[in-house]
Tab-separated table of C-alpha atoms in Angstrom:
chain	number	residue	atom	x	y	z
A	1	MET	CA	210.385	-3.281	18.826
A	2	ASN	CA	208.436	-0.616	20.981
A	3	PRO	CA	206.345	2.179	19.358
A	4	TYR	CA	208.272	5.349	19.327
A	5	SER	CA	207.447	8.149	21.934
A	6	ALA	CA	206.436	11.494	20.151
A	7	ASP	CA	209.740	13.142	21.536
A	8	SER	CA	211.979	10.341	20.193
A	9	VAL	CA	211.037	11.188	16.227
A	10	LEU	CA	211.380	14.156	14.403
A	11	PRO	CA	209.077	15.173	11.051
A	12	HIS	CA	211.291	14.774	8.008
A	13	TYR	CA	210.003	17.711	5.217
A	14	LEU	CA	209.057	16.545	2.153
A	15	GLN	CA	206.986	19.549	0.355
A	16	SER	CA	204.526	22.315	1.528
A	17	MET	CA	201.873	24.499	0.287
A	18	HIS	CA	200.567	27.869	1.382
A	19	TRP	CA	196.783	28.406	0.618
A	20	ALA	CA	195.196	31.803	1.444
A	21	ASN	CA	191.629	32.435	2.062
A	22	LYS	CA	190.465	29.398	0.521
A	23	ASP	CA	186.810	29.121	0.285
A	24	ASN	CA	186.739	25.438	-0.349
A	25	PHE	CA	188.459	22.146	-0.564
A	26	LEU	CA	189.199	20.871	-4.516
A	27	LEU	CA	188.267	17.435	-3.118
A	28	SER	CA	185.930	16.849	0.266
A	29	VAL	CA	188.517	13.495	0.942
A	30	ASP	CA	191.767	12.415	-0.060
A	31	ILE	CA	194.218	9.933	0.875
A	32	TYR	CA	198.103	10.886	0.854
A	33	SER	CA	201.248	8.626	0.666
A	34	ASN	CA	202.696	10.291	3.252
A	35	TRP	CA	201.983	12.001	6.789
A	36	ILE	CA	200.555	15.453	6.308
A	37	LEU	CA	200.431	18.561	8.424
A	38	PHE	CA	197.642	21.131	7.838
A	39	ALA	CA	198.791	24.193	10.107
A	40	VAL	CA	195.902	26.745	10.030
A	41	GLU	CA	196.777	30.402	10.180
A	42	GLU	CA	192.909	31.639	9.810
A	43	GLY	CA	189.570	30.537	9.423
A	44	SER	CA	188.447	27.063	10.258
A	45	PHE	CA	187.669	23.555	8.820
A	46	GLU	CA	185.926	20.289	10.035
A	47	PHE	CA	187.705	17.024	9.695
A	48	GLU	CA	187.390	13.333	9.927
A	49	ILE	CA	190.605	11.323	9.950
A	50	GLY	CA	189.933	7.563	11.000
A	51	GLU	CA	188.213	7.740	14.158
A	52	GLU	CA	189.325	11.541	15.195
A	53	LYS	CA	186.665	14.045	14.587
A	54	GLY	CA	186.998	17.718	15.187
A	55	THR	CA	187.537	21.508	13.943
A	56	GLY	CA	190.682	23.004	12.936
A	57	ARG	CA	191.077	26.716	13.785
A	58	ALA	CA	193.703	29.384	13.850
A	59	GLY	CA	196.714	27.960	15.848
A	60	ASP	CA	195.874	24.506	15.564
A	61	LEU	CA	197.453	21.661	14.058
A	62	VAL	CA	195.695	18.647	12.360
A	63	LEU	CA	197.865	15.621	11.321
A	64	SER	CA	196.941	12.633	9.132
A	65	PRO	CA	198.828	9.581	8.436
A	66	PRO	CA	199.181	8.268	5.038
A	67	TYR	CA	196.346	5.907	3.279
A	68	ILE	CA	193.735	6.793	5.600
A	69	PRO	CA	191.246	8.823	4.138
A	70	PHE	CA	191.294	12.502	5.555
A	71	ARG	CA	187.762	14.103	5.143
A	72	ARG	CA	187.525	17.809	5.226
A	73	LYS	CA	185.121	21.045	4.688
A	74	ILE	CA	185.836	24.688	5.025
A	75	VAL	CA	183.965	26.069	7.604
A	76	HIS	CA	185.006	29.816	7.744
A	77	ASN	CA	187.797	30.627	4.366
A	78	LEU	CA	191.026	29.155	5.626
A	79	THR	CA	194.764	30.083	5.456
A	80	PHE	CA	196.753	27.274	6.101
A	81	PHE	CA	199.766	25.221	5.227
A	82	SER	CA	199.746	21.682	4.158
A	83	ILE	CA	203.010	20.135	4.686
A	84	ASN	CA	203.762	16.663	3.805
A	85	PHE	CA	206.492	14.856	5.794
A	86	GLN	CA	207.988	11.586	7.058
A	87	TRP	CA	208.894	10.782	10.522
A	88	LYS	CA	212.644	9.941	11.433
A	89	SER	CA	213.759	8.222	14.785
A	90	MET	CA	216.272	10.802	16.655
A	91	ALA	CA	218.648	7.895	17.672
A	92	GLU	CA	219.343	6.148	14.688
A	93	GLN	CA	218.571	8.649	11.869
A	94	LYS	CA	216.459	6.455	10.060
A	95	THR	CA	212.756	6.962	8.354
A	96	VAL	CA	210.139	5.056	10.324
A	97	THR	CA	206.848	4.173	8.280
A	98	ASP	CA	205.851	1.301	10.329
A	99	PRO	CA	202.223	2.420	11.490
A	100	ARG	CA	202.944	0.007	14.394
A	101	LEU	CA	206.064	2.030	15.413
A	102	LEU	CA	204.454	5.461	15.263
A	103	SER	CA	200.982	4.243	17.221
A	104	HIS	CA	202.126	6.612	19.964
A	105	ILE	CA	201.905	9.909	17.392
A	106	PRO	CA	198.368	11.819	17.878
A	107	ILE	CA	196.376	11.848	14.988
A	108	GLY	CA	194.113	14.627	14.360
A	109	LYS	CA	193.873	18.215	16.431
A	110	ILE	CA	196.649	19.279	18.475
A	111	SER	CA	196.818	22.872	19.724
A	112	LEU	CA	199.964	24.892	20.986
A	113	GLN	CA	199.854	27.406	23.725
A	114	ASN	CA	203.045	29.150	22.736
A	115	ASN	CA	201.467	31.279	19.634
A	116	GLU	CA	204.123	34.045	19.172
A	117	ARG	CA	206.716	30.744	18.527
A	118	LEU	CA	204.383	29.141	16.224
A	119	SER	CA	203.432	32.471	14.460
A	120	SER	CA	207.258	33.118	13.751
A	121	ASN	CA	207.549	29.780	12.366
A	122	TYR	CA	204.817	30.437	10.080
A	123	ASP	CA	206.326	33.614	8.975
A	124	TYR	CA	209.722	32.266	7.854
A	125	LEU	CA	207.776	29.290	5.919
A	126	ARG	CA	205.842	32.031	3.818
A	127	LYS	CA	209.384	33.602	3.174
A	128	LEU	CA	210.541	29.973	2.076
A	129	GLN	CA	207.387	28.761	0.402
A	130	ASN	CA	208.511	29.458	-3.521
A	131	LYS	CA	212.328	28.454	-2.556
A	132	HIS	CA	213.301	25.082	-3.243
A	133	ASP	CA	217.173	25.109	-3.165
A	134	ALA	CA	218.865	22.560	-0.827
A	135	THR	CA	219.621	25.561	1.529
A	136	SER	CA	215.698	26.744	1.799
A	137	ILE	CA	214.583	23.154	2.019
A	138	HIS	CA	217.054	22.658	4.849
A	139	ARG	CA	215.628	25.271	6.578
A	140	LYS	CA	212.031	24.481	6.180
A	141	ASN	CA	212.508	21.064	7.709
A	142	HIS	CA	214.358	23.101	10.766
A	143	LEU	CA	211.039	25.111	11.080
A	144	LEU	CA	208.818	22.035	10.812
A	145	ASN	CA	211.109	20.336	13.466
A	146	ASP	CA	211.114	23.452	15.806
A	147	ILE	CA	206.790	23.243	15.516
A	148	TRP	CA	207.049	19.441	16.516
A	149	LEU	CA	209.697	19.784	19.700
A	150	LEU	CA	207.399	22.692	20.621
A	151	TYR	CA	204.397	20.625	20.908
A	152	CYS	CA	206.628	17.717	22.477
A	153	LEU	CA	207.893	20.189	25.033
A	154	GLU	CA	204.214	21.478	26.159
A	155	ALA	CA	202.813	18.064	25.736
A	156	ASN	CA	205.413	16.563	28.464
A	157	ILE	CA	205.205	20.040	30.810
A	158	LEU	CA	201.336	19.193	30.746
A	159	LYS	CA	201.855	15.362	31.505
A	160	GLN	CA	205.082	15.789	34.001
A	161	PRO	CA	205.028	19.081	35.881
A	162	LYS	CA	207.396	19.769	38.517
A	163	TRP	CA	204.905	19.603	41.495
A	164	SER	CA	203.470	16.095	40.071
A	165	PRO	CA	199.519	17.566	40.453
A	166	ASP	CA	196.706	15.062	40.331
A	167	PRO	CA	197.067	13.117	37.077
A	168	LEU	CA	193.392	13.564	36.476
A	169	MET	CA	194.006	17.470	36.459
A	170	SER	CA	196.654	17.107	34.066
A	171	ILE	CA	194.102	15.798	31.612
A	172	ALA	CA	191.717	18.413	32.645
A	173	MET	CA	194.465	21.054	31.693
A	174	ARG	CA	195.132	19.090	28.155
A	175	LEU	CA	191.571	18.804	27.322
A	176	ILE	CA	190.776	22.419	28.090
A	177	ASN	CA	193.723	23.542	26.116
A	178	GLU	CA	192.582	21.485	22.911
A	179	ASN	CA	188.801	22.375	23.511
A	180	CYS	CA	188.044	25.774	24.901
A	181	PHE	CA	187.915	27.181	21.491
A	182	GLU	CA	184.808	25.355	20.609
A	183	TYR	CA	181.685	27.852	21.530
A	184	SER	CA	179.967	24.353	22.736
A	185	PHE	CA	182.823	23.408	25.276
A	186	SER	CA	181.259	23.358	28.659
A	187	MET	CA	183.331	23.288	32.229
A	188	LYS	CA	180.050	21.571	33.412
A	189	ASN	CA	180.334	18.807	31.005
A	190	LEU	CA	184.038	18.265	31.326
A	191	SER	CA	183.663	17.882	35.135
A	192	ASP	CA	181.005	15.605	34.261
A	193	ASP	CA	183.498	13.192	31.940
A	194	LEU	CA	185.952	13.528	34.978
A	195	GLY	CA	183.723	12.023	37.565
A	196	LEU	CA	183.658	15.244	39.570
A	197	THR	CA	180.904	17.990	40.739
A	198	PRO	CA	181.738	21.218	39.318
A	199	VAL	CA	182.882	22.360	42.811
A	200	GLN	CA	184.995	19.176	43.145
A	201	PHE	CA	186.664	20.015	39.726
A	202	THR	CA	187.327	23.474	40.417
A	203	ARG	CA	189.049	22.815	43.931
A	204	LYS	CA	191.279	20.018	42.707
A	205	PHE	CA	192.191	22.062	39.344
A	206	LYS	CA	192.863	25.233	41.120
A	207	THR	CA	195.257	23.311	43.917
A	208	ALA	CA	197.027	21.846	41.062
A	209	TRP	CA	197.723	24.551	38.754
A	210	GLY	CA	197.140	27.609	41.056
A	211	MET	CA	193.854	28.994	38.858
A	212	THR	CA	190.530	27.853	38.236
A	213	PRO	CA	189.924	26.010	34.767
A	214	SER	CA	187.578	28.870	33.873
A	215	GLU	CA	190.718	31.105	34.662
A	216	PHE	CA	192.846	29.024	32.337
A	217	ALA	CA	190.564	28.980	29.784
A	218	MET	CA	190.179	32.498	29.658
A	219	GLU	CA	193.972	33.234	29.465
A	220	LEU	CA	194.025	30.594	26.644
A	221	LYS	CA	191.580	32.484	24.755
A	222	MET	CA	192.798	35.999	25.579
A	223	ASP	CA	196.121	35.019	24.146
A	224	ARG	CA	194.558	33.922	20.885
A	225	ALA	CA	192.276	36.739	20.694
A	226	LYS	CA	195.258	38.961	20.898
A	227	ARG	CA	197.339	37.133	18.104
A	228	LEU	CA	194.322	37.337	15.660
A	229	LEU	CA	193.874	41.160	16.620
A	230	ALA	CA	197.589	41.711	15.825
A	231	GLU	CA	198.162	39.323	12.614
A	232	SER	CA	195.032	39.274	10.810
A	233	THR	CA	192.387	41.514	9.408
A	234	LEU	CA	189.803	39.280	10.503
A	235	SER	CA	186.223	41.273	11.821
A	236	LEU	CA	185.818	40.883	15.527
A	237	GLN	CA	182.956	38.927	14.890
A	238	LYS	CA	184.980	36.187	13.363
A	239	ILE	CA	187.785	36.364	15.974
A	240	ALA	CA	185.034	36.052	18.519
A	241	TYR	CA	183.904	33.265	16.773
A	242	LEU	CA	187.498	31.475	16.643
A	243	CYS	CA	188.316	32.342	20.481
A	244	GLY	CA	184.970	30.529	21.612
A	245	PHE	CA	183.038	33.512	22.445
A	246	GLU	CA	179.370	34.011	21.522
A	247	ASN	CA	179.735	37.444	19.558
A	248	GLY	CA	182.278	40.458	18.918
A	249	ASN	CA	180.226	42.737	21.477
A	250	TYR	CA	180.967	39.910	24.238
A	251	LEU	CA	184.674	39.531	23.248
A	252	SER	CA	185.305	43.227	23.365
A	253	ARG	CA	183.804	43.678	26.811
A	254	ILE	CA	186.046	40.911	28.088
A	255	PHE	CA	188.988	41.868	26.485
A	256	SER	CA	188.664	45.277	27.833
A	257	LYS	CA	188.117	43.806	31.091
A	258	LYS	CA	190.829	41.463	31.428
A	259	LEU	CA	193.145	43.497	29.697
A	260	ASN	CA	192.328	46.940	30.294
A	261	ILE	CA	192.477	48.089	26.656
A	262	GLN	CA	189.953	48.457	23.677
A	263	THR	CA	190.413	45.533	20.913
A	264	THR	CA	190.310	48.545	18.571
A	265	ASP	CA	193.142	50.005	20.205
A	266	TYR	CA	195.006	46.686	20.590
A	267	ARG	CA	194.658	46.076	17.017
A	268	ARG	CA	195.975	49.465	16.174
A	269	LEU	CA	199.195	49.485	18.315
A	270	HIS	CA	199.998	45.628	17.533
A	271	HIS	CA	199.167	45.357	14.092
A	272	ARG	CA	201.914	43.986	11.957
């Protein structure tokens, strides 16, 4: 039997915990008997799952399969959901545990672009966190499914846009989406990895997507900055770090230039 594609299975909710402003993990490494999802709302942590390494930040999802050591270390105080789940096939509606059949499921960090939809799901999950009746569990499962389907939708759009751009530029867009919030991220390094000069990369990307790679990365960063200003009490310095900027002053200047509003005014108008 062939492995299931990511969009042919759904996560089946088992249990979850919500942690607020956590400064360290009780265990630096853990092994779970089911799949687990760390859904980060605020803060950041470093992780290592098999060969996958990275940093999970606000808006990121980190998936770990069962029976594989999940190493992790908090970098900045972490607010997140840990959700235990199993996979179910959409067609047969049966639980899938064979890792060979789940080899197309991503392990490690994935990032979503629709932060408003993700934030809305988190809001509802928080409200349901301490409710364990059958109806509440069904609703939690629905919210988890929505998060996964949103990922599948965005991944499919990136892989198969209607105008069929250069496949290399689809890879480039995905890599920017996943990594642009890292302060060490460099367009020059990305163009080198893709086997292109910076000029070739910029030209090909703009032909495929109608904007330069730097413009695309900046849109993602501004979207994350707006969400964190509106939905958190983090300092501007911390928000700058989570968005891949050098410091709060630089973020403030860029934010004002791009959106024609000061960060302080935006937070005052939109903070929930």
